[in-house]
mmCIF file of C-alpha atoms and ligand atoms in Angstrom:
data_model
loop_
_atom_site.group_PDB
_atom_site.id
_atom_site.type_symbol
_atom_site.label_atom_id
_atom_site.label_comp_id
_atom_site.label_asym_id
_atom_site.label_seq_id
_atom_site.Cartn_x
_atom_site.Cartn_y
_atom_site.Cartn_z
ATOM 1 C CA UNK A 1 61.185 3.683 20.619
ATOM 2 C CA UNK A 2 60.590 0.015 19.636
ATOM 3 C CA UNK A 3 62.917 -2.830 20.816
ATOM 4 C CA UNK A 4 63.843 -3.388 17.591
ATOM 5 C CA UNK A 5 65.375 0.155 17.265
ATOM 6 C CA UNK A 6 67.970 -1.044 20.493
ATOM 7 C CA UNK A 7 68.930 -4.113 19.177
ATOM 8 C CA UNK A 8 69.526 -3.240 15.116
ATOM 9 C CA UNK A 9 72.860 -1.763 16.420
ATOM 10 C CA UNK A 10 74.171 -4.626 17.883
ATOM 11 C CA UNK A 11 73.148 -6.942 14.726
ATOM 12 C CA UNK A 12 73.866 -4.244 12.005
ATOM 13 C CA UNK A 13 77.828 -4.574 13.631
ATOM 14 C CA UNK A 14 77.969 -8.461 13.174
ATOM 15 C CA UNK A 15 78.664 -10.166 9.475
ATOM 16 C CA UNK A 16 75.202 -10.181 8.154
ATOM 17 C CA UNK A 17 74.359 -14.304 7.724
ATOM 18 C CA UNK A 18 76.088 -14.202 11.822
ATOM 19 C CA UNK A 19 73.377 -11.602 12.239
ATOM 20 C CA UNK A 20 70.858 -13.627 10.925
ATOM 21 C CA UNK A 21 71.790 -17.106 12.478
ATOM 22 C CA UNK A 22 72.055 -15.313 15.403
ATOM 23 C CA UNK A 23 68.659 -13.170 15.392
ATOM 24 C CA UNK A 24 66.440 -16.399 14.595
ATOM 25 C CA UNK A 25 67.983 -18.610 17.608
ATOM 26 C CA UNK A 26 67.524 -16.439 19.932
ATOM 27 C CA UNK A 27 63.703 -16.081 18.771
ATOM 28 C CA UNK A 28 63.812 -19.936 19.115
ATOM 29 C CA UNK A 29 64.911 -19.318 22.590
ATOM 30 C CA UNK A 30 62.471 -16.174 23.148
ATOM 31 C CA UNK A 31 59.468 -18.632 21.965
ATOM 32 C CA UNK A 32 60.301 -21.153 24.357
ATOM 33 C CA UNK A 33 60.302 -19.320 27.056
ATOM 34 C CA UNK A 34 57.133 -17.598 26.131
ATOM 35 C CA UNK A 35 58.485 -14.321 25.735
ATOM 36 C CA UNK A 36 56.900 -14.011 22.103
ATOM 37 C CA UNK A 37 53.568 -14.893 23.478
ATOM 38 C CA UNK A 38 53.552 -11.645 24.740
ATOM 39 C CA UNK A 39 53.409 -9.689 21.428
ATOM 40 C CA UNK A 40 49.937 -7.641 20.197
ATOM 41 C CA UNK A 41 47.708 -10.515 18.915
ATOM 42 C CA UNK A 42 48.173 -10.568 14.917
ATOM 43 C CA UNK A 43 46.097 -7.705 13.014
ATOM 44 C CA UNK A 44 42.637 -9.848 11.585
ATOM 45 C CA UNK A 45 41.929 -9.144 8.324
ATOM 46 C CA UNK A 46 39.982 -11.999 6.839
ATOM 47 C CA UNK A 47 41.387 -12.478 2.794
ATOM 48 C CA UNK A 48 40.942 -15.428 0.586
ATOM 49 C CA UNK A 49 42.977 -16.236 -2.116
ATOM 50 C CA UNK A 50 43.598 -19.750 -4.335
ATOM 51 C CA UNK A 51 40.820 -20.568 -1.900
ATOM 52 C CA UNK A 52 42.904 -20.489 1.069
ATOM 53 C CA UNK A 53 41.568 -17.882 3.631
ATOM 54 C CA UNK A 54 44.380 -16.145 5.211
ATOM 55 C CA UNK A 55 43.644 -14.205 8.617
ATOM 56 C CA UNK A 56 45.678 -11.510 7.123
ATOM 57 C CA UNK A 57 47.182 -10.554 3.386
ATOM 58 C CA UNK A 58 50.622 -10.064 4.799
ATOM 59 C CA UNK A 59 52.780 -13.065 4.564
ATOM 60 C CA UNK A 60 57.170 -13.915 5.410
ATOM 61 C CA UNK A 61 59.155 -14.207 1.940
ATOM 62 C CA UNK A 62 61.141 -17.129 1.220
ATOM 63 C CA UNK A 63 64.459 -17.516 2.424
ATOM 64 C CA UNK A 64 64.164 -16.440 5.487
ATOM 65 C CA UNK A 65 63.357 -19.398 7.305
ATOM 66 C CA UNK A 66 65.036 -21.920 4.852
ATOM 67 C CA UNK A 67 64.683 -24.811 6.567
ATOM 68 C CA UNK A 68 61.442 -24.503 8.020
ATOM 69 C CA UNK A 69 63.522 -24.468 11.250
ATOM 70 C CA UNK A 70 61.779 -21.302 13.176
ATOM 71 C CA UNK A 71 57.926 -21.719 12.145
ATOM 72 C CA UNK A 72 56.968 -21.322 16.067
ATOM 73 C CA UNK A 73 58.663 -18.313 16.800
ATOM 74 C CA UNK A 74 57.725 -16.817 13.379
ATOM 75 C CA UNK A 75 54.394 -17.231 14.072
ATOM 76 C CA UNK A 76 54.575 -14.810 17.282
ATOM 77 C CA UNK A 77 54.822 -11.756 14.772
ATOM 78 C CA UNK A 78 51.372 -11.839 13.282
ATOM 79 C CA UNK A 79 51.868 -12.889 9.993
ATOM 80 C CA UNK A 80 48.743 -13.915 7.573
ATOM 81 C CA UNK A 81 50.829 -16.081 6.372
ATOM 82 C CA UNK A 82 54.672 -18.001 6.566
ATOM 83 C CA UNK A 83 56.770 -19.132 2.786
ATOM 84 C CA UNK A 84 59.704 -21.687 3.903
ATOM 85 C CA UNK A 85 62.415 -22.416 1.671
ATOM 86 C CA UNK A 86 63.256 -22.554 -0.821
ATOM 87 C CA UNK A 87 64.161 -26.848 -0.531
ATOM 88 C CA UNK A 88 65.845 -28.685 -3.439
ATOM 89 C CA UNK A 89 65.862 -32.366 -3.208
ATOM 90 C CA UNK A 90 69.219 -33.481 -1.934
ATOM 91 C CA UNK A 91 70.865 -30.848 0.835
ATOM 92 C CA UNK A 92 73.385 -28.801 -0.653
ATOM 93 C CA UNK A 93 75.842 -26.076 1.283
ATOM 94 C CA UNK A 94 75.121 -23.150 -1.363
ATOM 95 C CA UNK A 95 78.077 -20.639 -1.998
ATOM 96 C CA UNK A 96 81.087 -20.189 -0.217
ATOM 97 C CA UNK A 97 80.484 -17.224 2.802
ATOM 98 C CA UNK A 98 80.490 -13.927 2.765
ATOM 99 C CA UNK A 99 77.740 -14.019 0.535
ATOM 100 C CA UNK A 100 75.143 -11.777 2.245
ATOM 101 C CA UNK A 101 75.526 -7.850 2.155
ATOM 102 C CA UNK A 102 74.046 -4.925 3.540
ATOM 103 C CA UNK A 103 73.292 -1.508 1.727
ATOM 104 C CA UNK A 104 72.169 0.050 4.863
ATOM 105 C CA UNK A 105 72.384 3.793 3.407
ATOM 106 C CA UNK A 106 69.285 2.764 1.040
ATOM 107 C CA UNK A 107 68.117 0.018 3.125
ATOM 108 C CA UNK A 108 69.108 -2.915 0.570
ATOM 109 C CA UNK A 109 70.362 -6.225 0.845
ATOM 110 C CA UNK A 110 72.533 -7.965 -1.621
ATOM 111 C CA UNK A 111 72.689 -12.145 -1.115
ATOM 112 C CA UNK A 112 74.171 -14.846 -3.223
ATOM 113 C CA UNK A 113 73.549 -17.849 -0.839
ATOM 114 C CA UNK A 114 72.584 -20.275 -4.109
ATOM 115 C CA UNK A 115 69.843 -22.453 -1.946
ATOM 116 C CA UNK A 116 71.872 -23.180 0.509
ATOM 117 C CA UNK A 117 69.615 -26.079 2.549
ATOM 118 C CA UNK A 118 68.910 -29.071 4.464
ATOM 119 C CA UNK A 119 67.285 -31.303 1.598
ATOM 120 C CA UNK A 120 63.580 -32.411 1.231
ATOM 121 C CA UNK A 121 63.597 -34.863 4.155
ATOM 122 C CA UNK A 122 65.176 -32.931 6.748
ATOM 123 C CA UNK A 123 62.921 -29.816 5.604
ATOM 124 C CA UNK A 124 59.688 -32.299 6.151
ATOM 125 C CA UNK A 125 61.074 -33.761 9.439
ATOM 126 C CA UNK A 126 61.273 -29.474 11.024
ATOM 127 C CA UNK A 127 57.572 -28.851 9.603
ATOM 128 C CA UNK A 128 56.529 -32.080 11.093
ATOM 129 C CA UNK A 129 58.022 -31.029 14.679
ATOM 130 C CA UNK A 130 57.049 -27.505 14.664
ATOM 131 C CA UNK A 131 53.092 -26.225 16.204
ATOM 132 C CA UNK A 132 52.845 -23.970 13.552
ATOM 133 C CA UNK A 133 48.677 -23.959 12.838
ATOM 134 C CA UNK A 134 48.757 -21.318 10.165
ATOM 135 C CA UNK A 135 49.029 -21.043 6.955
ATOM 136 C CA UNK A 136 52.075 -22.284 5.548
ATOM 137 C CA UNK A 137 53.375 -21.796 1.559
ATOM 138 C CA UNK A 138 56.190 -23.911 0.555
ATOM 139 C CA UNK A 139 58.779 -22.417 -1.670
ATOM 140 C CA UNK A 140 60.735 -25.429 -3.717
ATOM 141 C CA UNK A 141 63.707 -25.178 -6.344
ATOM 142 C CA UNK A 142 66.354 -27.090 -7.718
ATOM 143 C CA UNK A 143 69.637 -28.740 -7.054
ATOM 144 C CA UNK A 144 72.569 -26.816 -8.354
ATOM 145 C CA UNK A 145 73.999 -29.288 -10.330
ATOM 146 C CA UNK A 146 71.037 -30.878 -12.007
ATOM 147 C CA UNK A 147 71.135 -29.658 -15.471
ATOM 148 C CA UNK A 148 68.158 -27.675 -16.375
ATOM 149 C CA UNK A 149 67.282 -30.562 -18.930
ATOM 150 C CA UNK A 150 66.238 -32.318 -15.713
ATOM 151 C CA UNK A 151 64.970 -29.107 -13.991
ATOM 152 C CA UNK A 152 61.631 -30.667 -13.938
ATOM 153 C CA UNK A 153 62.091 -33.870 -11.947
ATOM 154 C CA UNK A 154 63.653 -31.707 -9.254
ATOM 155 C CA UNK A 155 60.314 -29.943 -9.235
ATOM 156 C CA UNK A 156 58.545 -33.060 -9.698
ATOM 157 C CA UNK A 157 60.393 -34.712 -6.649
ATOM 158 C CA UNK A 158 59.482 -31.839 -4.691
ATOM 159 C CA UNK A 159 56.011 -30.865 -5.092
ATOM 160 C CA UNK A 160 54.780 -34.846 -4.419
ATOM 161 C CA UNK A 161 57.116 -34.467 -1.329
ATOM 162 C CA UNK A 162 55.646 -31.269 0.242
ATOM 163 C CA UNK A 163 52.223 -31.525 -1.058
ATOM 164 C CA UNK A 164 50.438 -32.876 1.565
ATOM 165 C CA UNK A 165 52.104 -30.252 4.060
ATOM 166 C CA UNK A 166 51.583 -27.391 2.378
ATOM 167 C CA UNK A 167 48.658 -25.020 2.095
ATOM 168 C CA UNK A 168 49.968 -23.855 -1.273
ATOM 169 C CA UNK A 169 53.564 -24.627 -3.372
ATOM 170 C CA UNK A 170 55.805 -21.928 -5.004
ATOM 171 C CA UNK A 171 57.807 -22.503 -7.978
ATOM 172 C CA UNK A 172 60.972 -20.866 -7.465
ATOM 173 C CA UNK A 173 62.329 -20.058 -11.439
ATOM 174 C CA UNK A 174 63.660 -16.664 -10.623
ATOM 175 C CA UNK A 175 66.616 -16.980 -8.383
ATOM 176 C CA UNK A 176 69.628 -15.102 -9.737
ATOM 177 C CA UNK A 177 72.201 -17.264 -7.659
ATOM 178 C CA UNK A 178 71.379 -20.617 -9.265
ATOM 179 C CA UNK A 179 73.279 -20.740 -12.960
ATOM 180 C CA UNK A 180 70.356 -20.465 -15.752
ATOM 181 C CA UNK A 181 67.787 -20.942 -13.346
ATOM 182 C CA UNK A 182 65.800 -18.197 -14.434
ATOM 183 C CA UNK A 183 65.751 -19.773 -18.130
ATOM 184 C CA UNK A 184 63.199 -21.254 -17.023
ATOM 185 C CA UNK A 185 61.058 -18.212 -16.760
ATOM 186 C CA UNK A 186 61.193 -18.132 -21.222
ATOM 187 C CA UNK A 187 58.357 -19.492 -23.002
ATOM 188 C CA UNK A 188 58.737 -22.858 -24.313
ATOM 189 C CA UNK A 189 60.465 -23.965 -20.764
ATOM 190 C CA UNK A 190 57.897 -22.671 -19.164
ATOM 191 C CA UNK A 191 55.141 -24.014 -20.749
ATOM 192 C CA UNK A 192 56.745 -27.898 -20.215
ATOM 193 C CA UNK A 193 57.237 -26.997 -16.420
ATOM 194 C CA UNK A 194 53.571 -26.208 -15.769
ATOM 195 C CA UNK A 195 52.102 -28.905 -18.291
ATOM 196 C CA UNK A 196 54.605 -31.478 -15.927
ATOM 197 C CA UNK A 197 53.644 -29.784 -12.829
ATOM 198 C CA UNK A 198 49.384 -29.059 -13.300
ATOM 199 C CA UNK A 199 49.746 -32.833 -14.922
ATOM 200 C CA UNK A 200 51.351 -33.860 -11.281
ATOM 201 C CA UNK A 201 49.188 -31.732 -9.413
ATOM 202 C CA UNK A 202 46.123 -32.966 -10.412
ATOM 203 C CA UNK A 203 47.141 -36.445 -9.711
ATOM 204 C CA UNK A 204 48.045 -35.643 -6.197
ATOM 205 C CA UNK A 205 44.751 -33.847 -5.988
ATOM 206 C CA UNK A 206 43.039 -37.063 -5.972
ATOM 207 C CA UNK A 207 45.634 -39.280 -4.209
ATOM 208 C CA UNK A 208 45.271 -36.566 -1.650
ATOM 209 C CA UNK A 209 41.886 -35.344 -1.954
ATOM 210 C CA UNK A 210 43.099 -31.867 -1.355
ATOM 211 C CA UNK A 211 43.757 -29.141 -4.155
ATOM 212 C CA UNK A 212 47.251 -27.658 -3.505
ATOM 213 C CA UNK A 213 47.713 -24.240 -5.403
ATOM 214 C CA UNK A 214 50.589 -23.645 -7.431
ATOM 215 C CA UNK A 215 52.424 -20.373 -7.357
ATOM 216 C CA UNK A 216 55.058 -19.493 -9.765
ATOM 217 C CA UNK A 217 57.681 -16.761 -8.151
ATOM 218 C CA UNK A 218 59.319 -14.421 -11.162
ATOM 219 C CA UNK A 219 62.068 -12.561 -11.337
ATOM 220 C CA UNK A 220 62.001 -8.496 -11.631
ATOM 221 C CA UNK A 221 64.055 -8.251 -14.698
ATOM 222 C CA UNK A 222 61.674 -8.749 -17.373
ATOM 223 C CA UNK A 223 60.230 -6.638 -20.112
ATOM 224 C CA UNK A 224 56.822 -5.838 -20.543
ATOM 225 C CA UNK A 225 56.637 -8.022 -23.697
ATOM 226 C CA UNK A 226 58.242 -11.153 -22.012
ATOM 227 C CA UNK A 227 55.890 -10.624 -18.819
ATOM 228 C CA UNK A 228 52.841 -10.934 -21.233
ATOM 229 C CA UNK A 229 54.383 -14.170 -22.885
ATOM 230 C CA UNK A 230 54.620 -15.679 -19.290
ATOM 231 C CA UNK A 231 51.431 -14.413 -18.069
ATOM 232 C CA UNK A 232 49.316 -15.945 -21.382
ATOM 233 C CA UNK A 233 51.821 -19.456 -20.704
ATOM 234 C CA UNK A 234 50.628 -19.094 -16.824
ATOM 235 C CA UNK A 235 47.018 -18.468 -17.778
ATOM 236 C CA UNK A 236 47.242 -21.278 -20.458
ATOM 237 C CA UNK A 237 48.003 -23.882 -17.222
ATOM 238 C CA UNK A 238 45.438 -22.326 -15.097
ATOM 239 C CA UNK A 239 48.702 -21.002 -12.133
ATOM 240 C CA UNK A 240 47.183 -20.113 -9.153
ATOM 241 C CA UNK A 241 48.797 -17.435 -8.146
ATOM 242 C CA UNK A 242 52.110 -15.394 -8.892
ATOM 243 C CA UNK A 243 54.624 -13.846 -6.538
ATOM 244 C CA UNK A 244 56.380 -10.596 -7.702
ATOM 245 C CA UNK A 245 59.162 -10.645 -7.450
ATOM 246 C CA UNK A 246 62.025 -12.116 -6.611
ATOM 247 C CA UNK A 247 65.480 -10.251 -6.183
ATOM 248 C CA UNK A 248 67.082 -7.854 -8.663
ATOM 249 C CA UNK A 249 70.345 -8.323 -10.625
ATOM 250 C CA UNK A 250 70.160 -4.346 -11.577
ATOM 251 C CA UNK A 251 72.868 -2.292 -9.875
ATOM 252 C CA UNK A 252 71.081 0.820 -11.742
ATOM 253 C CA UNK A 253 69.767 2.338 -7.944
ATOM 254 C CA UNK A 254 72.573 1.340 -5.896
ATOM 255 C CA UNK A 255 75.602 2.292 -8.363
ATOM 256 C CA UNK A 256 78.227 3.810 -6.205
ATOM 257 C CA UNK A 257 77.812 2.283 -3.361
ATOM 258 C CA UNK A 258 79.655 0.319 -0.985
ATOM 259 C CA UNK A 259 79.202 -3.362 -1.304
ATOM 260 C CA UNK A 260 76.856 -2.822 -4.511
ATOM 261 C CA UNK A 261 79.129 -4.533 -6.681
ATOM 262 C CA UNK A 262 78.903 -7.687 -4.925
ATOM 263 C CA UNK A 263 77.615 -10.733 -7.260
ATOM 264 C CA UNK A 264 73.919 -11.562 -6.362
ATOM 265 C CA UNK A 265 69.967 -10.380 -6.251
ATOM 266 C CA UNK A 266 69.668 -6.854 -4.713
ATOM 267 C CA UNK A 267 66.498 -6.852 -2.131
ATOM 268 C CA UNK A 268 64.937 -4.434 -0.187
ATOM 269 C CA UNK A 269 64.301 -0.499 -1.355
ATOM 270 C CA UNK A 270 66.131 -0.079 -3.626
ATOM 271 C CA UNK A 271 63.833 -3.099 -5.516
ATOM 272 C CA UNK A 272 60.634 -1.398 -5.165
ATOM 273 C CA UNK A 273 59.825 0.705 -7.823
ATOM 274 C CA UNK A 274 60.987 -1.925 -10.126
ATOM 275 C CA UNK A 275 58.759 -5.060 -8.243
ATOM 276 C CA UNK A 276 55.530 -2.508 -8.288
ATOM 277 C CA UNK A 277 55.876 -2.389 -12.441
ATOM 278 C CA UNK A 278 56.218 -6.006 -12.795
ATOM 279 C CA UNK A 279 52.652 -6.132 -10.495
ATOM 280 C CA UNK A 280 51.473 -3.364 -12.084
ATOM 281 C CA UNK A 281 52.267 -4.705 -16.088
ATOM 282 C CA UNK A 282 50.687 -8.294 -14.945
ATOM 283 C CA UNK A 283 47.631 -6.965 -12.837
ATOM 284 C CA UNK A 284 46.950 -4.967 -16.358
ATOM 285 C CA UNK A 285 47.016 -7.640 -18.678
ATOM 286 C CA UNK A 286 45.620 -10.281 -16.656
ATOM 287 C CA UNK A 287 42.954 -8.296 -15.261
ATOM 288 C CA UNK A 288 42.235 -10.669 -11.866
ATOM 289 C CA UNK A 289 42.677 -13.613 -13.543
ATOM 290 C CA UNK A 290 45.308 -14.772 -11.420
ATOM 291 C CA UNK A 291 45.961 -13.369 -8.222
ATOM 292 C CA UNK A 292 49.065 -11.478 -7.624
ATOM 293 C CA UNK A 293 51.070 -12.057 -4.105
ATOM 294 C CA UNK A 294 53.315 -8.483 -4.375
ATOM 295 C CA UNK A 295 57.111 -8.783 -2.706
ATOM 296 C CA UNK A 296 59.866 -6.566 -2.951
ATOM 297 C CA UNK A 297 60.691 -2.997 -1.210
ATOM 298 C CA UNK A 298 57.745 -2.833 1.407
ATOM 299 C CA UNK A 299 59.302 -0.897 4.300
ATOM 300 C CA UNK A 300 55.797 0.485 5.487
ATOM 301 C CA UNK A 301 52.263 0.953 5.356
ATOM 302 C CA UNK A 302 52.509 3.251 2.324
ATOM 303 C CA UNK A 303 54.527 0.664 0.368
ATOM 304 C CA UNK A 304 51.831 -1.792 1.027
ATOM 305 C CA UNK A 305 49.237 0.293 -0.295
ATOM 306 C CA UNK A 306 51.361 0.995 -3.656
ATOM 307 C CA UNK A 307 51.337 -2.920 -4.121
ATOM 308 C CA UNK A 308 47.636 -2.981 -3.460
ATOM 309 C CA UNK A 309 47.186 0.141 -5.706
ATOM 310 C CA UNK A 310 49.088 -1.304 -8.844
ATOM 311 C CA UNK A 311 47.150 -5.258 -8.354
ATOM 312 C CA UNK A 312 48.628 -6.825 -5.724
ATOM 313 C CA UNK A 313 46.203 -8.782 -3.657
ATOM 314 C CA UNK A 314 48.613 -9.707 -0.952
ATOM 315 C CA UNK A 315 51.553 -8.894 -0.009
ATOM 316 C CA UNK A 316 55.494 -10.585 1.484
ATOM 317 C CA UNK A 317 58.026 -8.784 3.575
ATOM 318 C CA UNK A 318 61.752 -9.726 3.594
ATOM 319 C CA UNK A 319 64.507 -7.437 3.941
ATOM 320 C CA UNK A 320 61.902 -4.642 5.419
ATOM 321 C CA UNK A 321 61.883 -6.898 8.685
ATOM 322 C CA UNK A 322 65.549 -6.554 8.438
ATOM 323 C CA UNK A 323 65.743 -2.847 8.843
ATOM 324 C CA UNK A 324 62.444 -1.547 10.352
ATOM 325 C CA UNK A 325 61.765 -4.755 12.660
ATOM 326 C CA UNK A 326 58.775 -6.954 13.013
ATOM 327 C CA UNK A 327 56.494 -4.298 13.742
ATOM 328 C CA UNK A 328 56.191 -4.109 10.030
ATOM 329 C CA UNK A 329 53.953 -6.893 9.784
ATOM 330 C CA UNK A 330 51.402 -5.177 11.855
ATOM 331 C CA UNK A 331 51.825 -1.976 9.918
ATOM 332 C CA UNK A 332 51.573 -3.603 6.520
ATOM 333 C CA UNK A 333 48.553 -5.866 7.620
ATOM 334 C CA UNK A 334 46.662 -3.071 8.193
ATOM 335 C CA UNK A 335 46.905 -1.233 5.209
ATOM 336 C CA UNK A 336 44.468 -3.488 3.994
ATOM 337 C CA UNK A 337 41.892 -2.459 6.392
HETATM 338 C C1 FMN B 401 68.970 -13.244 2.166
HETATM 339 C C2 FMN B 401 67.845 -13.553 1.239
HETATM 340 C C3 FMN B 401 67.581 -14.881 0.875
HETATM 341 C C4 FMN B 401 66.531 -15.174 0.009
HETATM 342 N N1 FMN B 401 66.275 -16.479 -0.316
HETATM 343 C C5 FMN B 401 65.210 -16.777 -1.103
HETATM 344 C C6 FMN B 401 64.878 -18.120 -1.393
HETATM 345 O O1 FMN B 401 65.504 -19.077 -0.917
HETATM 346 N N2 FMN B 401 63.814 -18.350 -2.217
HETATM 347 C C7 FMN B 401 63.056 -17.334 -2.744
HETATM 348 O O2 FMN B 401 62.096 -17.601 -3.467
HETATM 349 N N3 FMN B 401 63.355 -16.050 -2.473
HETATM 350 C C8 FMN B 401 64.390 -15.748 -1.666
HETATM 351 N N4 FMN B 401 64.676 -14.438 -1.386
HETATM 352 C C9 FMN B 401 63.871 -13.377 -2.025
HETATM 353 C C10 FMN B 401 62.766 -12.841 -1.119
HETATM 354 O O3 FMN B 401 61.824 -13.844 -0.827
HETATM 355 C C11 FMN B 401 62.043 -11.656 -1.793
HETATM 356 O O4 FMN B 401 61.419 -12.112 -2.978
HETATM 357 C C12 FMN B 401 62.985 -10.511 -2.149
HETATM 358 O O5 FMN B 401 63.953 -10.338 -1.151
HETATM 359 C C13 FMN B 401 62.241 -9.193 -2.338
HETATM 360 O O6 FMN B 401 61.571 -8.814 -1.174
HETATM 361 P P1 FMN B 401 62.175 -7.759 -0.096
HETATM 362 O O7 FMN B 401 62.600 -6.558 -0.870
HETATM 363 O O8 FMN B 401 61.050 -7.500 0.865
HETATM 364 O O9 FMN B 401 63.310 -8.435 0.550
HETATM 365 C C14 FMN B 401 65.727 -14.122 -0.520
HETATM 366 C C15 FMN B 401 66.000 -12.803 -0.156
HETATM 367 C C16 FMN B 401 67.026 -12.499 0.722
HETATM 368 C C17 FMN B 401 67.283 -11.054 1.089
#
C-alpha cells in the first residue's frame, strides 16, 4: 500500500483548499528536511517539444502551485515538467471560500477560486528564490476587473514580465471562473490576442536572445466547428503549442451528485472523455502542426496512453494527484516508454 493511500483519509476529512494548503506545506517542510530526496529518481524519457527537451512528457497543471511557492518540493515527484500559475498582474484574493469541492464517488473536483494570487512581482520574487533546475511553463491570465477590452495589456504586462524566467508561457483564455474570460477563445478576439502577443514575443526574442514558446490553454466546451476556427486562427500566428483542456462547466456526468451543482469548472474523471475529443478533433485537423500538451481526467497509465492515442504529445496531471497520489507521475511517464 502506498503512503499516499494512509494519508488521503486524513486530507479527504478536511475542507478541500485546508487540504490543499495543508498538503503543500508540509511538502515544503518534507523537502527541507530531505525527506523528498528520498523518492525513486524521476522516470527518463527524453521528449522535445517547442524545442524545449523535457526529461519526461509528463508535466504539473496549472493551479496547483499558484504562486510558484512549492517549485522545490514539486520537483521531488519526477515530473518532466512544472506549469505555475496562473499570475495576473496586480494580486487579487479570487472568490469568497468554500469554493473548492470534491466529487470523490467519480473522482472529480469542482473549483471556482477566480485566480486567486500573489501578483506578477511577488510570483517572480518565489521563482527567483526557489532551486528549481527544470523545466518550468508559466501559466498567465488576467485581472478580474480589467474589462476584456483591455484583456490584452494584462497579457502584454505579463508575458514581458515572465519571459525571461520561463521555458515556455501559457495563455490562460479558458478559465470558467473569470466573467467572459473564455470570449476570448472566439475568432476575431483571438486573432488580436496572438497578433499582440507573437508581435510582443518576437520583440522580446531579440531583447532577450531567447525564443519563448507560446501556449494557448482552451477550454473543453467547444464544438468541433469552433475548435477548427481556433485551430486555423492558432496556425495563422504560428502558437506553439496548445494545452487541452482546461476545466468543464458540463454537469452532464456528474448530475445527481452531491456537491455537483456547485458554480465552477468540473476537473478530474469525470472530464476525460470530453478533454480526449477536444485532442482528438485538433490532432485531426491540424495533423502535427502544432503540438498538443493533453490535460484533463488522467488517473493512470491507461489514461495517458488514450491522450497519446488520440494526438497528444505530452501530457498534465491535476486532480489525478489528488486522488491516486504522486505515484501517478511515475505511472503516466512511463506510458510513453
Ligand atoms: C483547484 C484547481 C485550480 C486550477 N487552477 C488553474 C489555474 O489557475 N490556471 C489554469 O490554467 N488551470 C487551472 N486549473 C485547471 C487544471 O490545470 C487542468 O487543466 C484541469 O484541472 C484538468 O485536468 P485534471 O482533470 O487532471 O485536473 C485548475 C484546476 C483545479 C482542480
Amino acid at each position: 500500500m502506498s503512503l499516499y493511500k494512509l494519508v488521503r483519509p486524513i486530507f479527504f476529512a478536511m475542507d478541500p483548499e485546508r487540504a490543499h494548503d495543508i498538503a503543500l506545506k508540509g511538502l515544503n517542510w518534507l523537502y527541507k528536511l530531505g525527506v523528498l530526496k528520498l523518492l525513486p529518481a524521476p522516470v527518463f524519457a527524453p521528449n522535445e517539444l517547442m524545442g524545449i527537451r523535457f526529461p519526461n512528457s509528463v508535466g504539473l497543471a496549472a493551479g496547483l502551485d499558484k504562486n510558484a511557492e512549492y517549485l522545490d518540493a514539486l520537483s521531488c515527484f519526477g515530473f518532466g515538467f512544472i506549469e505555475v500559475g496562473t499570475v495576473t498582474p496586480r494580486p487579487q484574493p479570487g472568490n469568497p471560500k468554500p469554493r473548492m469541492f470534491r466529487l470523490p464517488e467519480v473522482g472529480g473536483i469542482i473549483n471556482r477560486f477566480g485566480f486567486n494570487n500573489v501578483g506578477l512581482e511577488q510570483f517572480i520574487r518565489n521563482i527567483e528564490a526557489s532551486d528549481y533546475q527544470g523545466v518550468l511553463g508559466i501559466n498567465i491570465g488576467k485581472n478580474f476587473d480589467t474589462p476584456n477590452e483591455r484583456a490584452i495589456d494584462d497579457y502584454l504586462i505579463c508575458l514581458r514580465r515572465v519571459y525571461p524566467y520561463a521555458h515556455y508561457i501559457t495563455v490562460n483564455i479558458s478559465s470558467p471562473n473569470t466573467a467572459n474570460l473564455r470570449m476570448l477563445q472566439e475568432r476575431k478576439a483571438l486573432g488580436d490576442l496572438l497578433a499582440a502577443l507573437k508581435k510582443e514575443q518576437k520583440k522580446l526574442h531579440q531583447q532577450h536572445g531567447r525564443y519563448v514558446p507560446i501556449a494557448i490553454k482552451i477550454a473543453p466546451d467547444i464544438d468541433t466547428r469552433q475548435l477548427r476556427q481556433m485551430a486555423d486562427v492558432m496556425r495563422k500566428y504560428k502558437v506553439d503549442a496548445i494545452i487541452a483542456t482546461n476545466t468543464t462547466i458540463s454537469r452532464y456526468e456528474v448530475e445527481g451528485l452531491a456537491n455537483s451543482e456547485q458554480a465552477g469548472g468540473l476537473s478530474g474523471a469525470p472530464l476525460r472523455v470530453r478533454s480526449t475529443f477536444v485532442v482528438e478533433v485538433l490532432a485531426e485537423y491540424l495533423q502535427g502542426e502544432i503540438p498538443i500538451i493533453a490535460v484533463g481526467g488522467i488517473f493512470s497509465a491507461e489514461d495517458t496512453c488514450e491522450k497519446i492515442d488520440a494526438g497528444a504529445s505530452m501530457v498534465q496531471l491535476y486532480s489525478g494527484l489528488i486522488y491516486r497520489g504522486p505515484s501517478l507521475v511515475r505511472e503516466a511517464a512511463q506510458a510513453f516508454t
